[in-house]
CSV table of C-alpha atoms in Angstrom, one decimal:
chain,number,residue,atom,x,y,z
A,1,UNK,CA,29.0,-46.1,8.2
A,2,UNK,CA,27.0,-44.2,10.1
A,3,UNK,CA,24.8,-41.2,8.5
A,4,UNK,CA,24.7,-37.9,10.3
A,5,UNK,CA,21.8,-37.2,11.5
A,6,UNK,CA,20.0,-34.3,9.6
A,7,UNK,CA,19.9,-31.6,12.9
A,8,UNK,CA,23.9,-32.9,12.7
A,9,UNK,CA,24.2,-31.4,9.2
A,10,UNK,CA,21.8,-28.2,9.2
A,11,UNK,CA,21.8,-27.1,12.8
A,12,UNK,CA,26.0,-25.3,13.5
A,13,UNK,CA,26.7,-24.8,17.2
A,14,UNK,CA,27.6,-20.8,18.0
A,15,UNK,CA,31.2,-20.1,18.6
A,16,UNK,CA,30.5,-16.6,19.6
A,17,UNK,CA,28.0,-16.1,21.5
A,18,UNK,CA,25.0,-17.9,22.7
A,19,UNK,CA,22.2,-20.1,21.1
A,20,UNK,CA,19.7,-16.2,21.1
A,21,UNK,CA,22.4,-14.0,20.2
A,22,UNK,CA,24.8,-16.1,18.9
A,23,UNK,CA,27.3,-17.0,15.6
A,24,UNK,CA,27.6,-19.8,13.9
A,25,UNK,CA,28.5,-21.0,10.2
A,26,UNK,CA,24.7,-20.1,9.0
A,27,UNK,CA,25.4,-16.4,10.3
A,28,UNK,CA,29.0,-15.8,8.6
A,29,UNK,CA,27.5,-17.2,5.0
A,30,UNK,CA,24.3,-13.9,6.0
A,31,UNK,CA,27.6,-11.5,6.3
A,32,UNK,CA,29.5,-12.8,3.6
A,33,UNK,CA,26.7,-13.0,1.4
A,34,UNK,CA,25.9,-9.8,2.2
A,35,UNK,CA,28.9,-8.1,1.4
A,36,UNK,CA,29.4,-9.9,-1.8
A,37,UNK,CA,26.1,-8.4,-2.9
A,38,UNK,CA,27.3,-5.1,-1.9
A,39,UNK,CA,30.9,-5.0,-3.8
A,40,UNK,CA,28.0,-5.7,-7.1
A,41,UNK,CA,26.6,-2.2,-6.7
A,42,UNK,CA,29.6,-0.9,-5.8
A,43,UNK,CA,31.9,-2.3,-8.5
A,44,UNK,CA,28.2,-1.7,-10.6
A,45,UNK,CA,28.6,2.1,-10.2
A,46,UNK,CA,32.2,2.8,-10.8
A,47,UNK,CA,32.6,5.6,-13.6
A,48,UNK,CA,36.2,4.1,-15.0
A,49,UNK,CA,37.0,5.5,-18.4
A,50,UNK,CA,37.8,1.4,-19.7
A,51,UNK,CA,36.0,-0.9,-17.5
A,52,UNK,CA,37.4,-3.4,-15.7
A,53,UNK,CA,36.5,-7.7,-15.7
A,54,UNK,CA,34.9,-7.4,-12.5
A,55,UNK,CA,33.1,-4.0,-13.5
A,56,UNK,CA,31.9,-5.4,-16.9
A,57,UNK,CA,30.9,-8.7,-14.2
A,58,UNK,CA,28.9,-6.3,-12.2
A,59,UNK,CA,27.6,-4.4,-15.1
A,60,UNK,CA,26.3,-8.0,-17.1
A,61,UNK,CA,24.8,-8.7,-14.1
A,62,UNK,CA,22.3,-5.7,-13.6
A,63,UNK,CA,21.7,-6.2,-17.2
A,64,UNK,CA,20.8,-9.6,-16.4
A,65,UNK,CA,18.2,-9.3,-14.1
A,66,UNK,CA,16.6,-6.2,-16.4
A,67,UNK,CA,16.2,-8.1,-19.4
A,68,UNK,CA,14.9,-11.4,-17.9
A,69,UNK,CA,13.4,-10.9,-14.2
A,70,UNK,CA,11.9,-7.0,-14.0
A,71,UNK,CA,11.2,-6.2,-18.2
A,72,UNK,CA,9.5,-9.9,-18.4
A,73,UNK,CA,7.3,-9.6,-15.1
A,74,UNK,CA,6.7,-5.4,-14.9
A,75,UNK,CA,7.7,-4.1,-17.9
A,76,UNK,CA,9.7,-0.2,-18.3
A,77,UNK,CA,7.3,0.7,-15.4
A,78,UNK,CA,9.3,-1.6,-12.9
A,79,UNK,CA,13.0,-0.9,-13.5
A,80,UNK,CA,12.6,0.9,-10.2
A,81,UNK,CA,12.2,-2.5,-8.8
A,82,UNK,CA,16.0,-3.3,-9.9
A,83,UNK,CA,18.1,-2.6,-7.3
A,84,UNK,CA,15.9,-4.8,-4.9
A,85,UNK,CA,15.5,-7.3,-7.4
A,86,UNK,CA,19.2,-7.4,-8.4
A,87,UNK,CA,19.9,-7.4,-4.0
A,88,UNK,CA,17.7,-10.3,-3.8
A,89,UNK,CA,19.2,-12.3,-6.6
A,90,UNK,CA,22.3,-11.8,-5.5
A,91,UNK,CA,22.3,-12.6,-2.2
A,92,UNK,CA,20.3,-15.9,-2.3
A,93,UNK,CA,23.2,-17.2,-5.0
A,94,UNK,CA,25.6,-16.1,-2.9
A,95,UNK,CA,23.9,-17.7,0.0
A,96,UNK,CA,23.2,-21.0,-2.1
A,97,UNK,CA,26.6,-20.8,-3.0
A,98,UNK,CA,28.5,-21.4,-0.1
A,99,UNK,CA,27.5,-25.5,-0.5
A,100,UNK,CA,30.6,-26.2,-2.6
A,101,UNK,CA,33.0,-24.2,-1.1
A,102,UNK,CA,35.3,-26.2,1.2
A,103,UNK,CA,35.4,-25.6,4.6
A,104,UNK,CA,31.9,-24.2,4.7
A,105,UNK,CA,30.0,-26.4,2.5
A,106,UNK,CA,26.8,-25.1,4.1
A,107,UNK,CA,23.7,-23.6,2.0
A,108,UNK,CA,22.2,-20.7,4.3
A,109,UNK,CA,19.3,-21.4,2.5
A,110,UNK,CA,18.9,-24.8,4.0
A,111,UNK,CA,17.6,-23.4,7.1
A,112,UNK,CA,14.0,-22.3,6.7
A,113,UNK,CA,14.6,-18.8,8.5
A,114,UNK,CA,16.0,-17.1,6.2
A,115,UNK,CA,13.9,-18.2,3.1
A,116,UNK,CA,10.9,-17.4,5.1
A,117,UNK,CA,12.3,-13.4,5.9
A,118,UNK,CA,12.6,-13.2,2.3
A,119,UNK,CA,9.6,-14.6,1.5
A,120,UNK,CA,8.1,-12.1,3.9
A,121,UNK,CA,9.6,-9.4,2.9
A,122,UNK,CA,8.6,-10.1,-0.5
A,123,UNK,CA,4.9,-10.4,0.4
A,124,UNK,CA,4.8,-6.8,2.5
A,125,UNK,CA,6.5,-5.1,-0.6
A,126,UNK,CA,4.5,-6.5,-3.1
A,127,UNK,CA,1.2,-5.8,-1.1
A,128,UNK,CA,2.2,-2.6,-0.7
A,129,UNK,CA,2.9,-1.8,-3.9
A,130,UNK,CA,-0.8,-2.6,-5.0
A,131,UNK,CA,-2.3,-0.8,-2.1
A,132,UNK,CA,-0.6,2.3,-3.3
A,133,UNK,CA,-1.4,1.6,-6.9
A,134,UNK,CA,-5.2,0.4,-6.4
A,135,UNK,CA,-6.0,1.7,-3.2
A,136,UNK,CA,-7.7,-0.7,-0.2
A,137,UNK,CA,-10.7,-1.6,-1.5
A,138,UNK,CA,-9.4,-1.0,-5.1
A,139,UNK,CA,-7.2,-3.7,-4.5
A,140,UNK,CA,-8.9,-6.3,-2.2
A,141,UNK,CA,-11.0,-6.2,-5.4
A,142,UNK,CA,-8.1,-6.3,-7.7
A,143,UNK,CA,-7.0,-9.5,-5.9
A,144,UNK,CA,-9.8,-10.9,-4.9
A,145,UNK,CA,-12.4,-11.1,-7.4
A,146,UNK,CA,-11.7,-12.5,-10.7
A,147,UNK,CA,-13.2,-10.2,-14.1
A,148,UNK,CA,-16.4,-12.6,-16.0
A,149,UNK,CA,-16.6,-14.7,-13.5
A,150,UNK,CA,-19.9,-15.0,-11.9
A,151,UNK,CA,-22.1,-13.4,-9.4
A,152,UNK,CA,-23.2,-16.8,-7.9
A,153,UNK,CA,-19.8,-18.2,-8.1
A,154,UNK,CA,-18.1,-15.3,-6.1
A,155,UNK,CA,-18.6,-17.1,-2.5
A,156,UNK,CA,-16.4,-19.8,-4.0
A,157,UNK,CA,-13.9,-17.6,-5.6
A,158,UNK,CA,-12.9,-15.0,-3.1
A,159,UNK,CA,-12.0,-17.3,-0.6
A,160,UNK,CA,-10.1,-19.4,-2.7
A,161,UNK,CA,-8.4,-16.1,-3.9
A,162,UNK,CA,-7.7,-14.8,0.0
A,163,UNK,CA,-5.8,-18.1,0.3
A,164,UNK,CA,-4.1,-17.9,-2.9
A,165,UNK,CA,-2.6,-14.6,-2.7
A,166,UNK,CA,-2.8,-14.1,0.8
A,167,UNK,CA,-2.2,-17.3,2.3
A,168,UNK,CA,-0.4,-19.9,0.5
A,169,UNK,CA,1.8,-17.3,-1.5
A,170,UNK,CA,4.5,-17.0,0.5
A,171,UNK,CA,4.2,-19.8,2.4
A,172,UNK,CA,4.8,-21.2,-1.2
A,173,UNK,CA,7.8,-18.9,-1.8
A,174,UNK,CA,9.6,-20.0,1.2
A,175,UNK,CA,9.4,-23.8,0.9
A,176,UNK,CA,10.5,-24.3,-2.6
A,177,UNK,CA,13.8,-22.5,-1.9
A,178,UNK,CA,14.2,-23.7,1.0
A,179,UNK,CA,13.6,-27.4,0.7
A,180,UNK,CA,15.4,-27.5,-3.1
A,181,UNK,CA,18.1,-26.0,-1.2
A,182,UNK,CA,18.0,-29.0,1.8
A,183,UNK,CA,17.7,-31.6,-0.6
A,184,UNK,CA,20.6,-30.3,-2.5
A,185,UNK,CA,22.6,-30.0,0.8
A,186,UNK,CA,21.8,-34.1,1.8
A,187,UNK,CA,22.5,-35.4,-1.5
A,188,UNK,CA,26.2,-34.1,-1.2
A,189,UNK,CA,26.4,-35.0,2.3
A,190,UNK,CA,25.0,-38.6,1.6
A,191,UNK,CA,27.7,-39.1,-1.3
A,192,UNK,CA,30.4,-38.1,0.8
A,193,UNK,CA,29.7,-40.0,3.3
A,194,UNK,CA,29.8,-42.9,1.0
A,195,UNK,CA,32.7,-41.6,0.0
A,196,UNK,CA,34.6,-41.1,3.4
A,197,UNK,CA,33.2,-44.9,4.2
A,198,UNK,CA,35.1,-46.9,1.1
A,199,UNK,CA,38.1,-45.0,1.8
A,200,UNK,CA,39.5,-48.2,3.8
A,201,UNK,CA,42.2,-50.8,2.9
A,202,UNK,CA,39.6,-53.5,1.9
A,203,UNK,CA,38.1,-55.4,-0.9
A,204,UNK,CA,34.8,-53.4,-1.1
A,205,UNK,CA,36.9,-49.6,-1.6
A,206,UNK,CA,36.8,-50.6,-6.0
A,207,UNK,CA,33.2,-49.1,-5.1
A,208,UNK,CA,35.1,-45.8,-4.3
A,209,UNK,CA,34.9,-44.2,-7.8
A,210,UNK,CA,31.3,-44.8,-7.9
A,211,UNK,CA,29.8,-42.3,-4.6
A,212,UNK,CA,33.2,-40.1,-5.8
A,213,UNK,CA,31.8,-39.6,-9.0
A,214,UNK,CA,28.3,-38.5,-7.3
A,215,UNK,CA,30.0,-36.0,-4.9
A,216,UNK,CA,31.1,-34.4,-8.3
A,217,UNK,CA,28.3,-34.4,-10.3
A,218,UNK,CA,26.1,-33.2,-7.7
A,219,UNK,CA,28.7,-30.7,-6.6
A,220,UNK,CA,28.6,-29.0,-10.7
A,221,UNK,CA,24.6,-29.7,-10.8
A,222,UNK,CA,24.1,-27.4,-6.7
A,223,UNK,CA,26.1,-24.5,-9.1
A,224,UNK,CA,23.4,-24.9,-11.2
A,225,UNK,CA,20.9,-25.1,-8.9
A,226,UNK,CA,22.0,-22.1,-6.6
A,227,UNK,CA,21.9,-20.5,-10.0
A,228,UNK,CA,18.3,-21.4,-10.8
A,229,UNK,CA,16.4,-21.0,-7.0
A,230,UNK,CA,18.0,-17.8,-6.7
A,231,UNK,CA,16.5,-16.8,-10.6
A,232,UNK,CA,13.2,-18.1,-9.6
A,233,UNK,CA,12.8,-16.7,-6.4
A,234,UNK,CA,14.0,-13.5,-7.4
A,235,UNK,CA,11.7,-13.9,-10.9
A,236,UNK,CA,8.6,-14.9,-8.9
A,237,UNK,CA,9.0,-11.7,-6.5
A,238,UNK,CA,9.1,-10.2,-9.7
A,239,UNK,CA,5.6,-11.5,-11.1
A,240,UNK,CA,3.8,-10.7,-7.4
A,241,UNK,CA,5.1,-6.8,-7.5
A,242,UNK,CA,3.8,-7.0,-11.3
A,243,UNK,CA,0.4,-8.7,-10.6
A,244,UNK,CA,-0.3,-6.2,-7.4
A,245,UNK,CA,0.3,-2.8,-9.3
A,246,UNK,CA,-1.1,-4.1,-12.5
A,247,UNK,CA,-4.8,-2.4,-13.9
A,248,UNK,CA,-5.7,-5.7,-16.1
A,249,UNK,CA,-6.3,-9.2,-13.9
């Protein structure tokens, strides 16, 4: 039995173009996830006397994002952010769920490029929203100075708040999604390799059910992880936007 190197299970060769502008499996997942996300909006905006099952699902999805992400983090003033957070949630979910789709079996978020891009995009948006809400100097004060802290402590507090809000936050935002999806992908590959290795005409084939059960279990587990990681990423984005525009520290 030979376990494939990590690069083999996360890097895919281009079948169109080259390494710079080529299209590979991950790029196709991006495209399919974007199309599926747009379908959610298209179905949700259809006006019918009797909503279809797909339209009901789309409308329930919008309500879920509003009730479970937007309102708890920003209140009713944050409803204008629903389209962005809805797009973020579904795009990440669809990128994640391709991990268990036969013949694809790759979560696009297991490549750091996508989580990093989405984290930086959110980073720019919530800081821009904060600057618009408070003004430049007001926003610096809002993000760096904690009310009630003694002035003698500000020399220590301000650098900590700067690192936390401006440096560490986008890094942790991206790595949380990337690390969880990569770990799940490695687990599935590990049990799949074990199952394949035990599919032989030898006495040790009696152990085949063990890794096979592992594949089934972790496949079902990754469905929940795919949803949870999309939810957490969108929720944290909502939290960061809410903190940026809030006039209460």
